[in-house]
XYZ file of C-alpha atoms in Angstrom:
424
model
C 0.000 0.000 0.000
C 0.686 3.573 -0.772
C 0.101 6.314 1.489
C 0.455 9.809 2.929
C 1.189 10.849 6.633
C 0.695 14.021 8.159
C 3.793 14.135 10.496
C 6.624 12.047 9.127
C 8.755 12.184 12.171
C 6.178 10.298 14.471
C 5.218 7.770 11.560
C 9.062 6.880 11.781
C 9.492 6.698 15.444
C 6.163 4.681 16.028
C 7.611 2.655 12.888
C 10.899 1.566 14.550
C 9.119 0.353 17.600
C 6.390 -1.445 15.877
C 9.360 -2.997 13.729
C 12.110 -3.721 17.443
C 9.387 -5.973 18.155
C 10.768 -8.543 15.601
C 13.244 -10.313 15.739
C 15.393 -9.113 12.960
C 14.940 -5.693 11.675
C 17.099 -2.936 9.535
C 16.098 0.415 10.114
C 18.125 3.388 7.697
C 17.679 6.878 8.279
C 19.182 9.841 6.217
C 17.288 12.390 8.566
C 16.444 14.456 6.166
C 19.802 15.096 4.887
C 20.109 16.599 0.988
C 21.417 14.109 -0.955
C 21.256 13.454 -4.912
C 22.058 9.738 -4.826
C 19.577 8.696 -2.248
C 16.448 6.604 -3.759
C 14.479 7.783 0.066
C 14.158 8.961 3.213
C 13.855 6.252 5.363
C 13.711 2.368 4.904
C 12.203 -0.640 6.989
C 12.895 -3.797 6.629
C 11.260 -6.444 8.991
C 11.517 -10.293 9.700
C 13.747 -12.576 7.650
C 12.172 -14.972 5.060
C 16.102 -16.078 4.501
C 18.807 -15.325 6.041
C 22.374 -15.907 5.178
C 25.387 -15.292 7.987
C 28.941 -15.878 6.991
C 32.769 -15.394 7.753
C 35.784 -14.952 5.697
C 36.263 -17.118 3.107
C 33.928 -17.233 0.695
C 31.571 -14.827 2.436
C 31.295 -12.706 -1.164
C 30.811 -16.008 -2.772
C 27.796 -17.429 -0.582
C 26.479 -13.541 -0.588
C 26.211 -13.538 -4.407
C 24.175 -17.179 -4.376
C 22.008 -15.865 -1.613
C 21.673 -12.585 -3.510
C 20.522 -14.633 -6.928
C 18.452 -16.330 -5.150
C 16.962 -13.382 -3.337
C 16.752 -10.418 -6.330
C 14.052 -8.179 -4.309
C 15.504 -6.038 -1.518
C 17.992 -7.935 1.050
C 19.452 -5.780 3.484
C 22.657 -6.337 6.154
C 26.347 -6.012 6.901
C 29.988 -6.491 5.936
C 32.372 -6.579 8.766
C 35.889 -5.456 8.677
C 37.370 -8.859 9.046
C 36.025 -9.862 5.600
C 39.655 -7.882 4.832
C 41.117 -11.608 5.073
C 39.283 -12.639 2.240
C 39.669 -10.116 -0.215
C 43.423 -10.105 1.064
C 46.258 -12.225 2.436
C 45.519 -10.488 5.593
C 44.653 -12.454 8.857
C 42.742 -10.908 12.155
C 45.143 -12.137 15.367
C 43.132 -9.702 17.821
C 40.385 -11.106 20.317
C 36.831 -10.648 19.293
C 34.566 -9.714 22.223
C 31.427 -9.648 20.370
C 31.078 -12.936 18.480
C 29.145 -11.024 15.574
C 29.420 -12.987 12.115
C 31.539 -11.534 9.521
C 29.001 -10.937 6.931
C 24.822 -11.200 7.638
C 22.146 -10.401 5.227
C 18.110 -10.964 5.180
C 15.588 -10.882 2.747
C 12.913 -8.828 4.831
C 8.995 -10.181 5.039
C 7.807 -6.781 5.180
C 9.249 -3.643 4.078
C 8.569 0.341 4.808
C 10.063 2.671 2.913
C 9.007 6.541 3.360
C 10.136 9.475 0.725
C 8.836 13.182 1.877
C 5.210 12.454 3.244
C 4.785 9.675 1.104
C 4.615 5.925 2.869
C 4.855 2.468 1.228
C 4.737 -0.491 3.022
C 5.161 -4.055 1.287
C 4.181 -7.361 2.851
C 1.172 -9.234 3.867
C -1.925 -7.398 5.388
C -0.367 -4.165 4.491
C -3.401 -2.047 5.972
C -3.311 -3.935 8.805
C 0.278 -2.978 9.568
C 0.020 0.627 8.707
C -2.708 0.724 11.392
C -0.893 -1.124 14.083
C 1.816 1.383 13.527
C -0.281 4.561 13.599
C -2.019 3.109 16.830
C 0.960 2.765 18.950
C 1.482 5.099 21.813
C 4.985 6.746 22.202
C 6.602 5.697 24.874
C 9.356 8.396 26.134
C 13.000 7.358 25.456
C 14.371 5.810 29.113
C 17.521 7.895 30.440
C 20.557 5.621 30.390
C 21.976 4.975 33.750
C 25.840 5.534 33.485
C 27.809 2.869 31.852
C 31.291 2.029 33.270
C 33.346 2.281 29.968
C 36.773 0.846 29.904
C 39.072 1.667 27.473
C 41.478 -0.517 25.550
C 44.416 1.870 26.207
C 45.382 4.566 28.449
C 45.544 8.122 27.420
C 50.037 7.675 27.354
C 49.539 3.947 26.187
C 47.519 5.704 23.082
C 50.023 8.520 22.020
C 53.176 6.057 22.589
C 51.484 3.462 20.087
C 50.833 6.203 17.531
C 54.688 7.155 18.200
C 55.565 3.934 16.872
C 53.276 4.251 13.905
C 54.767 7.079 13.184
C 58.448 5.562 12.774
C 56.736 3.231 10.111
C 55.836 6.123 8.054
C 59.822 7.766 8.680
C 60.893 4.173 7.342
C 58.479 4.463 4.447
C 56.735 1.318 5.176
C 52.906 3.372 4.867
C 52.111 6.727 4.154
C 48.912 7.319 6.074
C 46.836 4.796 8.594
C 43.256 4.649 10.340
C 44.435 3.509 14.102
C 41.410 2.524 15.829
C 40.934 2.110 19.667
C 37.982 0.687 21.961
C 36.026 1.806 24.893
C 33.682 -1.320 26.121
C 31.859 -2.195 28.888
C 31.478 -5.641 30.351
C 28.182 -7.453 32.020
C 26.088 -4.445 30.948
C 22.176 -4.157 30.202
C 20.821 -1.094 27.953
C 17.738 -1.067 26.021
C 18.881 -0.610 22.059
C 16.483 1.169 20.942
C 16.242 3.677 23.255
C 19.487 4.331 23.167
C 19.763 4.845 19.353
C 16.553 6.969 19.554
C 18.819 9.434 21.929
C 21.747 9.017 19.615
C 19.991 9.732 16.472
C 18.391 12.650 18.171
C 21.481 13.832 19.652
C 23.637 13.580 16.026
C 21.736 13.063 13.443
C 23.617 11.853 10.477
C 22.580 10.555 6.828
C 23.617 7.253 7.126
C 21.938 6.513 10.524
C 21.430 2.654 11.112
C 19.297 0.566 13.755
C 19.962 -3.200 13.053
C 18.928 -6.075 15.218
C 19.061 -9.583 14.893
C 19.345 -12.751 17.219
C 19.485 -10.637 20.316
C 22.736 -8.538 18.694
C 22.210 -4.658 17.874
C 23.988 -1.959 15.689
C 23.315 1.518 16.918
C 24.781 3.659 14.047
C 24.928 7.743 13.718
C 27.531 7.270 10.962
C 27.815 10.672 8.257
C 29.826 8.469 5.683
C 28.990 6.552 2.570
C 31.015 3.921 1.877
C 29.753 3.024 -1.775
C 26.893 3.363 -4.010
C 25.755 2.407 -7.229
C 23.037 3.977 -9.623
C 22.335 2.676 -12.792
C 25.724 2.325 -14.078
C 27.452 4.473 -11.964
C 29.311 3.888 -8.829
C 30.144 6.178 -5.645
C 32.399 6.731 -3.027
C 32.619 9.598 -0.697
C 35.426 8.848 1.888
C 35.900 11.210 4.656
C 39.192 12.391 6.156
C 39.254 15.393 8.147
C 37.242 16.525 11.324
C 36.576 19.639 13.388
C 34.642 20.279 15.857
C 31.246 22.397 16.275
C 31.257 26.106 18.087
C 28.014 27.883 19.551
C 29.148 31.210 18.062
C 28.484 31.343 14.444
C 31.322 33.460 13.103
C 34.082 31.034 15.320
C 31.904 27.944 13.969
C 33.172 29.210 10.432
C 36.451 30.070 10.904
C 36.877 26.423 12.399
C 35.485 24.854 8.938
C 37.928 27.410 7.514
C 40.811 26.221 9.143
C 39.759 22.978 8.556
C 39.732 23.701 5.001
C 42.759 24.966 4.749
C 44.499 22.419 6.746
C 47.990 20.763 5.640
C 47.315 17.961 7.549
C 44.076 17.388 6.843
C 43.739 17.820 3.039
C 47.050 15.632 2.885
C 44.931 13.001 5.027
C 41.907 13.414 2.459
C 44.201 13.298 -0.757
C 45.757 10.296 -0.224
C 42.592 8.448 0.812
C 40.999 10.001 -2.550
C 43.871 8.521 -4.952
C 42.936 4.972 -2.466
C 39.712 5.399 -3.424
C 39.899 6.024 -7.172
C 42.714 2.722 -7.433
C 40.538 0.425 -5.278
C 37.257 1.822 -8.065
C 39.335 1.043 -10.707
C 38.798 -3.010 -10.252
C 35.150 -2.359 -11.024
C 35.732 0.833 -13.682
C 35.319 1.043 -17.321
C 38.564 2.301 -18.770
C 39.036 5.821 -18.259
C 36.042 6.739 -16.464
C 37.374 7.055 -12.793
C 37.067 10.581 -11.647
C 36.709 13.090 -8.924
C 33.655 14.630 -8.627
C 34.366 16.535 -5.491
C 37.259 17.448 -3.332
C 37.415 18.506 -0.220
C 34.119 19.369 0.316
C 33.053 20.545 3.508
C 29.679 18.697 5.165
C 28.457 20.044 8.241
C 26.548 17.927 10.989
C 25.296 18.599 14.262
C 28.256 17.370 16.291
C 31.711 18.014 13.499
C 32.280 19.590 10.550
C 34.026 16.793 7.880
C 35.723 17.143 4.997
C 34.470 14.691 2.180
C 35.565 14.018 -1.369
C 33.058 12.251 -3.949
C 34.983 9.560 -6.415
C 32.654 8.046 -9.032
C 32.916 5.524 -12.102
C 31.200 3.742 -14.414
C 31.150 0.136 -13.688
C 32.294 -2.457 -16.212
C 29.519 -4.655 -17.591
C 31.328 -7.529 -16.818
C 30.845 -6.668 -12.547
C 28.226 -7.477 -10.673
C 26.953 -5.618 -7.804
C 28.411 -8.083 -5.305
C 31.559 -7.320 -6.944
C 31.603 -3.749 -6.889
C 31.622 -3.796 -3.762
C 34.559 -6.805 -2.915
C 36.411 -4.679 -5.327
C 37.033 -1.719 -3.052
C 36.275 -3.811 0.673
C 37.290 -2.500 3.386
C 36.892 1.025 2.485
C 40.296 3.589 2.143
C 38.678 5.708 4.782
C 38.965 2.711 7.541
C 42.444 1.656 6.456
C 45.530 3.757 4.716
C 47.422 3.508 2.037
C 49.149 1.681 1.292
C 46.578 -0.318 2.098
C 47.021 -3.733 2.573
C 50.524 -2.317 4.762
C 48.169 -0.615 6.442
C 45.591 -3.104 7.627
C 49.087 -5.535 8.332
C 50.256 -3.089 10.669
C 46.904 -2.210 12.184
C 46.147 -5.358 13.490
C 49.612 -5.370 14.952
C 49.098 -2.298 16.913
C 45.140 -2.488 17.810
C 44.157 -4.875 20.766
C 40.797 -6.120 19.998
C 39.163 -7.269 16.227
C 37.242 -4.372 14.543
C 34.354 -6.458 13.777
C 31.126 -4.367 12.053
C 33.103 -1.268 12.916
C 34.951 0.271 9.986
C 32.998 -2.462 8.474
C 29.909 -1.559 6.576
C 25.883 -1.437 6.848
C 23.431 -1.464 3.548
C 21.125 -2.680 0.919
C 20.988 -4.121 -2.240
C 17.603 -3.398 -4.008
C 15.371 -5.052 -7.169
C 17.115 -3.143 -9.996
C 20.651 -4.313 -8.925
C 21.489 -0.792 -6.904
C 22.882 -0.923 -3.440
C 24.215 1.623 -0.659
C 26.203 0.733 2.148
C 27.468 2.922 4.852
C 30.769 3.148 6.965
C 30.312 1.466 10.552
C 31.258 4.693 12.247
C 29.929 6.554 15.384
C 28.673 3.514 16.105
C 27.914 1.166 19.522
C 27.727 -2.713 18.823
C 25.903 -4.958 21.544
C 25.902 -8.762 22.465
C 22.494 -9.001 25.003
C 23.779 -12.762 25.511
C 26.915 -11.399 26.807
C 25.646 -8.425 28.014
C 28.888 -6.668 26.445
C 28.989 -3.171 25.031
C 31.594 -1.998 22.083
C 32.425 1.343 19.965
C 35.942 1.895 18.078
C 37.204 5.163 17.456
C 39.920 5.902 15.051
C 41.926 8.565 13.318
C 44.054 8.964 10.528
C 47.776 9.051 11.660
C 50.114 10.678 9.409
C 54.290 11.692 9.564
C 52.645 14.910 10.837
C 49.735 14.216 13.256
C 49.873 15.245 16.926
C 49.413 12.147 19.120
C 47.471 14.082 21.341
C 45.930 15.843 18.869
C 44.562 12.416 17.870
C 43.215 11.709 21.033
C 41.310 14.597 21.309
C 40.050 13.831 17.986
C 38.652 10.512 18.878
C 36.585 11.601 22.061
C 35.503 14.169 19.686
C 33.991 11.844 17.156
C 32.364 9.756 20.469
C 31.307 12.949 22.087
C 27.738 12.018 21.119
C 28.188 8.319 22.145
C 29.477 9.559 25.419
C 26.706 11.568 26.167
C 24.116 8.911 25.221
C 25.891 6.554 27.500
C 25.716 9.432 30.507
C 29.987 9.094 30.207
C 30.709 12.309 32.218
C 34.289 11.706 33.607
C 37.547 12.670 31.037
C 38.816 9.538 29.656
């Protein structure tokens, strides 16, 4: 069915608690951010009809039999680990969350909602539209304080990016995405009130609610990892981050500054010329290009600086493909890359998992969109244990504690959600 609502905002909140109810569920939100390759506002997909979960491999292998044998809309996740199968790469570092590497569904009942305009597919559509509409809102529960442990100390932090930095003197990389994480053991939260508060509190255009089997993505990521329309495939990486001001005129001398960075636009550069290598795998000849550099975005928590690479994809590639063609993203890893990713899991302590991995849809006519897993909290309820990674890009010229600050930065929003007052 087809139809209009009044107030979009509560038809999408109502929505995504009707839809927690099951037991798998994707929920995508741009919130209303402008963007010309997005095909709508907000999808819904609910309950799994099939299901495929996988780890490296031939993850991409079973994904494209599952995906012939499911051509409507499937929707799910590529973790970062997958990097062993598109690689000679291995993951040494302990996983805490026990989350698959790869895990799509095709959904039993899908919502998607463009402007004012609502379509939901499945059986007793009418039925479901008025179960939705009926539900009361329930206010969002405040978070009691979560004891958040991090992976390294504040000095433990700046000496490891010290010794990246003697890689780069030495040649071996030019640029890397060092990730840390802050956990919490034996905790309860309730997911979905706790991504409600985080998608309020930084709203982003790739914001992500998935759920299955008791496991939970809460997502306020602002990056696109790769899209395809029609022919035509896109990247917009994002290297460089400043923060937000209250005072208008220093708010735009900091996206200034951050414009006019040397650091920073080398960061982005070099993750551009990534980009456009890893896009020529899927490219016809010639047809890799930049169709925006360092361009500034502006969200409620950081300004970024993103760059938009595009192609035409080969006839020969399927959309499976595309996107093992250029997995994991440049943004997550360095260049050069596969040095990058060797050294990272040398210097990180626990497996990246679904962070820096990536969260999506492929739809009937063969387009997809996937996300990067950033800004994000992952949660086992059987182990009652609570993740998020934060990363930055180290270069020969980054400020170890500079870097730091940058991280609690990019989780200031995660922080708050969790009710994480002290200084970490």
């Amino acid at each position: 069915m087809i139809t209009e609502v009044t107030d979009v905002a509560i038809f999408k909140q109502k929505a995504l608690a009707w839809a927690a109810k099951f037991d798998t569920l994707c929920y995508l939100d741009s919130n209303s951010f402008n963007d010309p390759y997005s095909k709508f506002d907000t999808l819904i997909t609910i309950g799994a009809k099939a299901e495929l979960k996988a780890n490296a491999g031939d993850a991409f292998d079973q994904l494209s039999a599952f995906r012939n044998n499911n051509p409507g809309w499937i929707t799910g996740f590529f973790g970062y680990d997958l990097k062993n199968e598109t690689e000679n790469l291995r993951s040494n570092n302990t996983d805490y969350l026990d989350f698959p590497d790869l895990y799509f569904f095709a959904p039993e009942i899908l919502i998607s909602i463009k402007g004012n305009t609502v379509e939901i597919t499945g059986d007793k559509d009418d039925e479901i539209f008025k179960s939705i509409t009926g539900l009361e809102i329930v206010p969002d529960k405040q978070q009691p304080a979560i004891n958040l442990q991090p992976r390294f100390s504040r000095q433990e932090y700046v000496e490891t990016v010290e010794q990246i930095q003697q890689h780069i003197v030495r040649g071996d990389i030019y640029v890397t995405n060092f990730c840390q994480e802050f956990y919490a053991d034996d905790t309860e939260i309730e997911p979905l009130s706790i991504f409600q508060n985080l998608n309020s509190l930084s709203p982003t255009p790739f914001s992500t609610f998935f759920k299955w089997n008791g496991n939970y993505i809460m997502c306020a990521s602002p990056e696109r990892f790769l899209a395809k329309r029609g022919s035509k495939l896109i990247s917009q990486p994002i290297k460089g981050t400043a923060r937000r001001d209250a005072d208008e005129a220093v708010d735009q001398s900091l996206i200034d500054e951050l414009r006019n960075h040397p650091k920073e636009l080398q960061e982005n550069v070099m993750i551009v010329d990534l980009v456009r290598n890893d896009l020529t795998h899927s490219a016809k000849p010639g047809t890799v290009k930049t169709e925006d550099l360092y361009g500034i975005q502006t969200f409620k928590q950081v300004h970024q600086m993103v760059s938009t690479v595009v192609c035409e994809i080969r006839d020969d590639v399927t959309a499976v493909e595309a996107v093992k063609n250029t997995f994991p993203m440049g943004s997550m890893t360095g260049a050069p890359k596969i040095s990058a990713m060797q050294l990272m899991e040398q210097y990180e302590r626990s497996k990246r998992g679904v962070y820096s991995g990536a969260v999506g849809y492929f739809s009937p006519d063969n387009d997809f969109d996937f996300n990067v897993v950033i800004r994000t909290l992952l949660y086992n309820s059987t182990k009652k244990y609570l993740s998020f990674h934060v990363g930055s890009a180290i270069t020969y010229h980054a400020n170890p504690e500079s870097e730091y600050e940058e991280c609690l930065l990019k989780a200031k929003a995660i922080l708050e959600v969790l009710g994480v007052t002290e200084r970490l």
